[in-house]
PDB file of C-alpha atoms in Angstrom:
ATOM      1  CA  UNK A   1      27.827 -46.071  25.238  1.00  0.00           C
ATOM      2  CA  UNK A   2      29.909 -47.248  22.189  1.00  0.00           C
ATOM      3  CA  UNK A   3      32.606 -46.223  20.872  1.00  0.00           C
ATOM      4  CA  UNK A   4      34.640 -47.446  17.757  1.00  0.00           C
ATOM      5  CA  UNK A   5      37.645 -46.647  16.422  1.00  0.00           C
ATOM      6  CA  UNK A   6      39.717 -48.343  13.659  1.00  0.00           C
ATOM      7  CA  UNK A   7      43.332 -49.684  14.911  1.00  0.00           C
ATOM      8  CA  UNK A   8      46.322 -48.129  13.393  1.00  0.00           C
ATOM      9  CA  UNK A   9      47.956 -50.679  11.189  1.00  0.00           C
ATOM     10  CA  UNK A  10      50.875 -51.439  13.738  1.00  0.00           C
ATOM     11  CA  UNK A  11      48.250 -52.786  15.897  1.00  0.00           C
ATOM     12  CA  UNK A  12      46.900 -54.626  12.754  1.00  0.00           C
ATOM     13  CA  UNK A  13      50.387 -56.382  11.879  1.00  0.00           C
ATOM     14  CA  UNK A  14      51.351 -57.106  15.644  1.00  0.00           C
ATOM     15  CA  UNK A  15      48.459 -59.483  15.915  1.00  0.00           C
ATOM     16  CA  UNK A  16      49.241 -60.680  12.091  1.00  0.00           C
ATOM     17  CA  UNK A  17      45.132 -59.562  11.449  1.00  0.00           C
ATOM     18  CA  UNK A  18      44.166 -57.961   7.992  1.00  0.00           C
ATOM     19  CA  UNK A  19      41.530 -55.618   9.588  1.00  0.00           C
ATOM     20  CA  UNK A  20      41.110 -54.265  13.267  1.00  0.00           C
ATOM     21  CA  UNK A  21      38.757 -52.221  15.655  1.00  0.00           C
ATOM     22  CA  UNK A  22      39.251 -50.856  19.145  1.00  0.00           C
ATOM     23  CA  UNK A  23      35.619 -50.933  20.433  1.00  0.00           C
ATOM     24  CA  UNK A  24      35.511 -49.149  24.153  1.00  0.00           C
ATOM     25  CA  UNK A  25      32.390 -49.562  26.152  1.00  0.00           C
ATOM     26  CA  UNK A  26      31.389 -46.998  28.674  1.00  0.00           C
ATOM     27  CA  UNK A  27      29.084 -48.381  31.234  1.00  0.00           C
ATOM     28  CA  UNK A  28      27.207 -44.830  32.723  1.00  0.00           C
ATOM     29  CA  UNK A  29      26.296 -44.319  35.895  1.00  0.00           C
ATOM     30  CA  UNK A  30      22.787 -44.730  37.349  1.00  0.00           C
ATOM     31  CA  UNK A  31      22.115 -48.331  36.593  1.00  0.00           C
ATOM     32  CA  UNK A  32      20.304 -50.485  39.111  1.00  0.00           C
ATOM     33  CA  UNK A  33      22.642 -52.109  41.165  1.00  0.00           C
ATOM     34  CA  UNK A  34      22.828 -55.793  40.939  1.00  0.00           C
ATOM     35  CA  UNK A  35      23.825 -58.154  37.744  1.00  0.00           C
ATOM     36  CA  UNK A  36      24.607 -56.763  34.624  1.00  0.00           C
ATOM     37  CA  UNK A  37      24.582 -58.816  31.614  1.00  0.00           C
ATOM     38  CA  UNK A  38      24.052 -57.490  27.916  1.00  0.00           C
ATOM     39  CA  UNK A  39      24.839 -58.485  24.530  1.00  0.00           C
ATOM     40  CA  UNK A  40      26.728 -55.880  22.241  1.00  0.00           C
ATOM     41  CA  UNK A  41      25.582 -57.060  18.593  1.00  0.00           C
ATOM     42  CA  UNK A  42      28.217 -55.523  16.149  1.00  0.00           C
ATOM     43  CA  UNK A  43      27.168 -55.750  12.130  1.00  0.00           C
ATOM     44  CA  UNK A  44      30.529 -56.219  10.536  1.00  0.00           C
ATOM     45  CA  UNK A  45      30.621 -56.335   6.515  1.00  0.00           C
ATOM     46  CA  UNK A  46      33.237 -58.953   6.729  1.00  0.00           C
ATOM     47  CA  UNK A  47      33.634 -62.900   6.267  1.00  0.00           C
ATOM     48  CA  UNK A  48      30.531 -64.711   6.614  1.00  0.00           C
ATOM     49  CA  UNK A  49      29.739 -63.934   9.883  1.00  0.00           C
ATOM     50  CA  UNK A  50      28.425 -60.328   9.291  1.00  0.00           C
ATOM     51  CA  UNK A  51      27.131 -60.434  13.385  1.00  0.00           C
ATOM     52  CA  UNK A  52      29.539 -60.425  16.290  1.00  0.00           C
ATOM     53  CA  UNK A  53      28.457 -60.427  19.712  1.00  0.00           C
ATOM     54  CA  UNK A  54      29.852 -58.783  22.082  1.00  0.00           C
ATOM     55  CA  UNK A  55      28.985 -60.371  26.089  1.00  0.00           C
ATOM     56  CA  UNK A  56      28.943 -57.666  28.802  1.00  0.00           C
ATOM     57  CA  UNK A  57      28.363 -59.005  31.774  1.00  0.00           C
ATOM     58  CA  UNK A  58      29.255 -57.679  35.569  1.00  0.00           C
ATOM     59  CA  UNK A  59      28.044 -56.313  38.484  1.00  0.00           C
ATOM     60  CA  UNK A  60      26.864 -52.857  39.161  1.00  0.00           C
ATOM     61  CA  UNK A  61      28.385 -52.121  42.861  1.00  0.00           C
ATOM     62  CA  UNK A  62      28.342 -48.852  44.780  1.00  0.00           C
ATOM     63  CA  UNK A  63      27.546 -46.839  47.520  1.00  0.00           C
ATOM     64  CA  UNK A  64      24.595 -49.057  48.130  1.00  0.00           C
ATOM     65  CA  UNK A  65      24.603 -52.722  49.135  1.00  0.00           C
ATOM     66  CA  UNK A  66      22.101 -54.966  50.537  1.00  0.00           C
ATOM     67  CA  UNK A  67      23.495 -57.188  53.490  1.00  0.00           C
ATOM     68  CA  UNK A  68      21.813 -59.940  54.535  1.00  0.00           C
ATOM     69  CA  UNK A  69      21.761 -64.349  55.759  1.00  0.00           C
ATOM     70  CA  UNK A  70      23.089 -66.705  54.227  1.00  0.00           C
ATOM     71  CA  UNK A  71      20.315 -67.197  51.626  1.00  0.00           C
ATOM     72  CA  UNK A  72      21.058 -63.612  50.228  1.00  0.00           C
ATOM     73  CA  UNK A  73      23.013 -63.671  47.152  1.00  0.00           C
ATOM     74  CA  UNK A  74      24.551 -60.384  47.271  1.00  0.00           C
ATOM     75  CA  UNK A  75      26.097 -60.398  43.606  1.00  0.00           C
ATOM     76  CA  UNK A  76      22.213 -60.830  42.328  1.00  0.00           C
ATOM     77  CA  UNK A  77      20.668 -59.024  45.146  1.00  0.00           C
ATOM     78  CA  UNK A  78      18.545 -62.475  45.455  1.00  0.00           C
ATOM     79  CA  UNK A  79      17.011 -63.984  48.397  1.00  0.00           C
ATOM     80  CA  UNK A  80      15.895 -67.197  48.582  1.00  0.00           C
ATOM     81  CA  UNK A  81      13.354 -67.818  51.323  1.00  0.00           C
ATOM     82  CA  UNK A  82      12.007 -71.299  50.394  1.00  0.00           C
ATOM     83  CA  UNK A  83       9.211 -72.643  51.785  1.00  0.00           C
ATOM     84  CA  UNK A  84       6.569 -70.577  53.975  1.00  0.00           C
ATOM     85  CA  UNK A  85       3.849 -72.214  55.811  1.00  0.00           C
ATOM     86  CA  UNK A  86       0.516 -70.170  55.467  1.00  0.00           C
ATOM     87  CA  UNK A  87      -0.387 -70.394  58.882  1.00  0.00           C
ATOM     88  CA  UNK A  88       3.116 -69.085  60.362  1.00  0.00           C
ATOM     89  CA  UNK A  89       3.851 -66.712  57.296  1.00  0.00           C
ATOM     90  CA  UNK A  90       7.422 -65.449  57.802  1.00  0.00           C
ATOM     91  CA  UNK A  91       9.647 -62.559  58.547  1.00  0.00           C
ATOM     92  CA  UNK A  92      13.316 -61.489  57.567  1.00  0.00           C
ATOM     93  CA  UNK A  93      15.257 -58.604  57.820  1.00  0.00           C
ATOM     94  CA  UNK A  94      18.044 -57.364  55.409  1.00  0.00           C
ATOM     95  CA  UNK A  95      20.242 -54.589  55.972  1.00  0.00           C
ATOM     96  CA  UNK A  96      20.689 -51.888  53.775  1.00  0.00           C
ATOM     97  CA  UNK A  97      23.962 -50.212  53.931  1.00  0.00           C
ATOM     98  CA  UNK A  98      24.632 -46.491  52.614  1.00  0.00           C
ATOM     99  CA  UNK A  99      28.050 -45.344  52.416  1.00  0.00           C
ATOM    100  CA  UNK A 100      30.268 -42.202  50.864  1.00  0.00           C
ATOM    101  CA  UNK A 101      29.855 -38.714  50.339  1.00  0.00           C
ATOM    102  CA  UNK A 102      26.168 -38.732  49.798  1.00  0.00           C
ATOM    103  CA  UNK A 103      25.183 -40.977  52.936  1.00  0.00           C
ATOM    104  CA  UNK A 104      23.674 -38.460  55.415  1.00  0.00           C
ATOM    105  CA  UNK A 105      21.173 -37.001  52.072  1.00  0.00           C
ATOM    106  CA  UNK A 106      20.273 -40.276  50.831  1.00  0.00           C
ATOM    107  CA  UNK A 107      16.905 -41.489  52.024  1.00  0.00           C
ATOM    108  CA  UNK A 108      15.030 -44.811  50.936  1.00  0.00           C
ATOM    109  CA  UNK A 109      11.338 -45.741  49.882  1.00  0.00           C
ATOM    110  CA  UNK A 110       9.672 -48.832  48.692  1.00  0.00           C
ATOM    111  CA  UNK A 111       8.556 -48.439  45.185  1.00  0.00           C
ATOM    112  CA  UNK A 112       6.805 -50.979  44.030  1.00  0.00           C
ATOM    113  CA  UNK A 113       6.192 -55.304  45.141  1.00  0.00           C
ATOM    114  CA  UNK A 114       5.686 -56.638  41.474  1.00  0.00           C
ATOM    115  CA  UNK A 115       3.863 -58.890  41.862  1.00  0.00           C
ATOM    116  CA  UNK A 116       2.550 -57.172  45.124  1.00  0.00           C
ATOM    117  CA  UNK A 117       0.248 -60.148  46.013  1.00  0.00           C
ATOM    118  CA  UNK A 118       1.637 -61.762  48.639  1.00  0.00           C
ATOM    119  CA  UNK A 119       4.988 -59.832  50.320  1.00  0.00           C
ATOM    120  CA  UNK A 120       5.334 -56.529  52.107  1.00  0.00           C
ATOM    121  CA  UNK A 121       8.406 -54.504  52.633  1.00  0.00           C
ATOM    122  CA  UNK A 122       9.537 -51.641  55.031  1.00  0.00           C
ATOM    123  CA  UNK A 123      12.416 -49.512  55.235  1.00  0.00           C
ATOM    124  CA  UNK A 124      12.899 -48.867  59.021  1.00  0.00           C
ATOM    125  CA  UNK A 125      15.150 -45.617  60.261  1.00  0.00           C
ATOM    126  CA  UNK A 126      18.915 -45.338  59.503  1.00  0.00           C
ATOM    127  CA  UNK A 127      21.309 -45.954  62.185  1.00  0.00           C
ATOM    128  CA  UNK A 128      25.057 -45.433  61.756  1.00  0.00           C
ATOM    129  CA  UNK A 129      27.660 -48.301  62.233  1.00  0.00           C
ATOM    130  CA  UNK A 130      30.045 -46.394  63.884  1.00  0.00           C
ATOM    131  CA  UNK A 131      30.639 -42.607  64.609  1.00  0.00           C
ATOM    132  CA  UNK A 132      31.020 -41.291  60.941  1.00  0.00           C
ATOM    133  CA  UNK A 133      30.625 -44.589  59.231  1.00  0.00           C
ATOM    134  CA  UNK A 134      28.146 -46.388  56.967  1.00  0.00           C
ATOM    135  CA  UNK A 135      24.137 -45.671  57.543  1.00  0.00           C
ATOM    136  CA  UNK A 136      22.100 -48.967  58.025  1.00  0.00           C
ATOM    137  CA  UNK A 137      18.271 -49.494  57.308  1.00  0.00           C
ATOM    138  CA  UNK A 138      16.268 -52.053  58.145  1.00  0.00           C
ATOM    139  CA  UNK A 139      14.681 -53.702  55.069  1.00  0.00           C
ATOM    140  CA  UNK A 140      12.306 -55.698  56.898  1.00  0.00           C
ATOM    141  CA  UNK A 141      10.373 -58.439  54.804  1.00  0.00           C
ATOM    142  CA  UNK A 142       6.996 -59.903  55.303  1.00  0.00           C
ATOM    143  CA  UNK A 143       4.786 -62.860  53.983  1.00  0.00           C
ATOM    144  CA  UNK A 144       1.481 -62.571  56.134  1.00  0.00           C
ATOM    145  CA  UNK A 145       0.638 -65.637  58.125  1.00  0.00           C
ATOM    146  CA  UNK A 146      -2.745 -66.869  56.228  1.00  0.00           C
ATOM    147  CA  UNK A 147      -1.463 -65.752  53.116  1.00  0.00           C
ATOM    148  CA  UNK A 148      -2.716 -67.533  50.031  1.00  0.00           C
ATOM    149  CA  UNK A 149      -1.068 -69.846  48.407  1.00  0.00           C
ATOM    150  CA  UNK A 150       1.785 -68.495  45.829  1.00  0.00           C
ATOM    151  CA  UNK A 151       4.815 -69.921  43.952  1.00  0.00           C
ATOM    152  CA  UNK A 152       7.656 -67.365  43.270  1.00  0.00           C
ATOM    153  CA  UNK A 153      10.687 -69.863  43.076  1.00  0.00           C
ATOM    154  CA  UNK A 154      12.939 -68.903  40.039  1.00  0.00           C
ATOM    155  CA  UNK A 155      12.112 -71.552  37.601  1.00  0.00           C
ATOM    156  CA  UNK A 156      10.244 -71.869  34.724  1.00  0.00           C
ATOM    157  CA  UNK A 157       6.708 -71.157  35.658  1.00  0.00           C
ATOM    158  CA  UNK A 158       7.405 -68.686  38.067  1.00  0.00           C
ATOM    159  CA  UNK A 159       9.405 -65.573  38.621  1.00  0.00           C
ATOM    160  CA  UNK A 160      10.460 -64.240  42.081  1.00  0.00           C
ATOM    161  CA  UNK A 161       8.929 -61.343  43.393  1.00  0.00           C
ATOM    162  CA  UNK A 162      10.862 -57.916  42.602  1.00  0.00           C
ATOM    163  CA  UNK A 163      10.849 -55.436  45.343  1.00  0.00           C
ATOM    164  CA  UNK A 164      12.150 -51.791  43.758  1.00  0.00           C
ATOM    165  CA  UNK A 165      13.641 -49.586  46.135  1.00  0.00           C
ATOM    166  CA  UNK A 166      14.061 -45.755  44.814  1.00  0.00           C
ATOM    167  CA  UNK A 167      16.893 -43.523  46.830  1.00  0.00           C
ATOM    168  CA  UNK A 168      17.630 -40.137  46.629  1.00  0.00           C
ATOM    169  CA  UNK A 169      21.481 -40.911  46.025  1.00  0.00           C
ATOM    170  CA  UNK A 170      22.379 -39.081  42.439  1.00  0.00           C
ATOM    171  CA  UNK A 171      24.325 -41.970  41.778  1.00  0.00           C
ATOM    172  CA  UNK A 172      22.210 -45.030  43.062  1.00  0.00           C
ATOM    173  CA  UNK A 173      18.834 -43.904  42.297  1.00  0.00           C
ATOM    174  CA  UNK A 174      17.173 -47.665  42.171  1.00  0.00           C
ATOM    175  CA  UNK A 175      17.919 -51.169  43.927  1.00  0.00           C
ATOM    176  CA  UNK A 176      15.973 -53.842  42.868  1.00  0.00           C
ATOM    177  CA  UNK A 177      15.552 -57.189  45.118  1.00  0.00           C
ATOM    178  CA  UNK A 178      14.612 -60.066  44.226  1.00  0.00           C
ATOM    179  CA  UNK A 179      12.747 -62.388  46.359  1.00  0.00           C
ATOM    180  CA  UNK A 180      12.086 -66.324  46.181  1.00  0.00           C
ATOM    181  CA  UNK A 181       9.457 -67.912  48.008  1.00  0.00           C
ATOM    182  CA  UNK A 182       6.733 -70.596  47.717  1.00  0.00           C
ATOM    183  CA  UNK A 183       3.436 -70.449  50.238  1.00  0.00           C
ATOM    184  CA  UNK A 184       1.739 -73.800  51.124  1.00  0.00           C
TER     185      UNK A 184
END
């Protein structure tokens, strides 16, 4: 959400300006965890620049994170697995952790592999860290072996594969992975 409000003209002379706005964004909850990165696009009738962009750009954290090797990026939720032979196919498994209020109620389910045509992905059963602490699930990863060959390196012919996760958190309710591989 948006919000703006003109500045009172005490906050217009301390920064010597002849016009001002306060403009407050409210990021609501829900979003998909991950990256965030918008542009605001104000129309101003002023000067001769009558466009302003505003960047928003961040990360959407919570009580949901994805842990996993050292080829997880956990700010983009991005894994890159590189390059799978056909005949050995690979797997990995990522960790998700649940923690807060909501932990013992949230459950997790694979929504959709777009595109599904090559990976596969399980949620396993929860197991706590610790008495009381964090939940874990498995997030276990699969390119068959004899799988045909694919390219889903981040570039620009290809996109990685998204794997959508829906919970039952009310404040989490989607986590979207995204997966890099190539099959030869």
């Amino acid at each position: 959400d948006i919000k703006i409000d003109p500045l009172t003209k005490d906050a217009i002379d301390a920064q010597a300006a002849d016009h001002g706005l306060k403009v407050q964004i409210v990021v609501k909850p829900g979003l998909p965890l991950g990256k965030l990165s918008q542009q605001i696009l104000l129309e101003m009738p002023l000067g001769d620049k009558p466009i302003f962009q505003i960047p928003v750009t961040g990360t959407v954290v919570g009580d949901i994170a994805i842990l996993g090797p050292k080829q997880f990026d956990s700010e983009e939720n991005r894994l890159v697995v590189g390059r799978v032979r056909s005949a050995e196919g690979a797997k990995i498994t990522l960790q998700v952790l649940v923690k807060g209020p909501h932990k013992a109620q949230t459950q997790l389910n694979v929504q959709r592999i777009d595109p599904p045509d090559v990976l596969r992905a399980t949620i396993g059963e929860s197991k706590e860290t610790r008495k009381g602490g964090p939940l874990l699930f498995p997030l276990n990863l699969e390119i068959p072996t004899n799988s045909p060959s694919v390219n889903h390196l981040d570039g620009d012919q290809t996109n990685p594969v998204r794997v959508v996760i829906d919970t039952t958190h009310p404040h989490a309710k989607r986590i979207q992975l995204l997966v890099e591989f190539v099959v030869e």
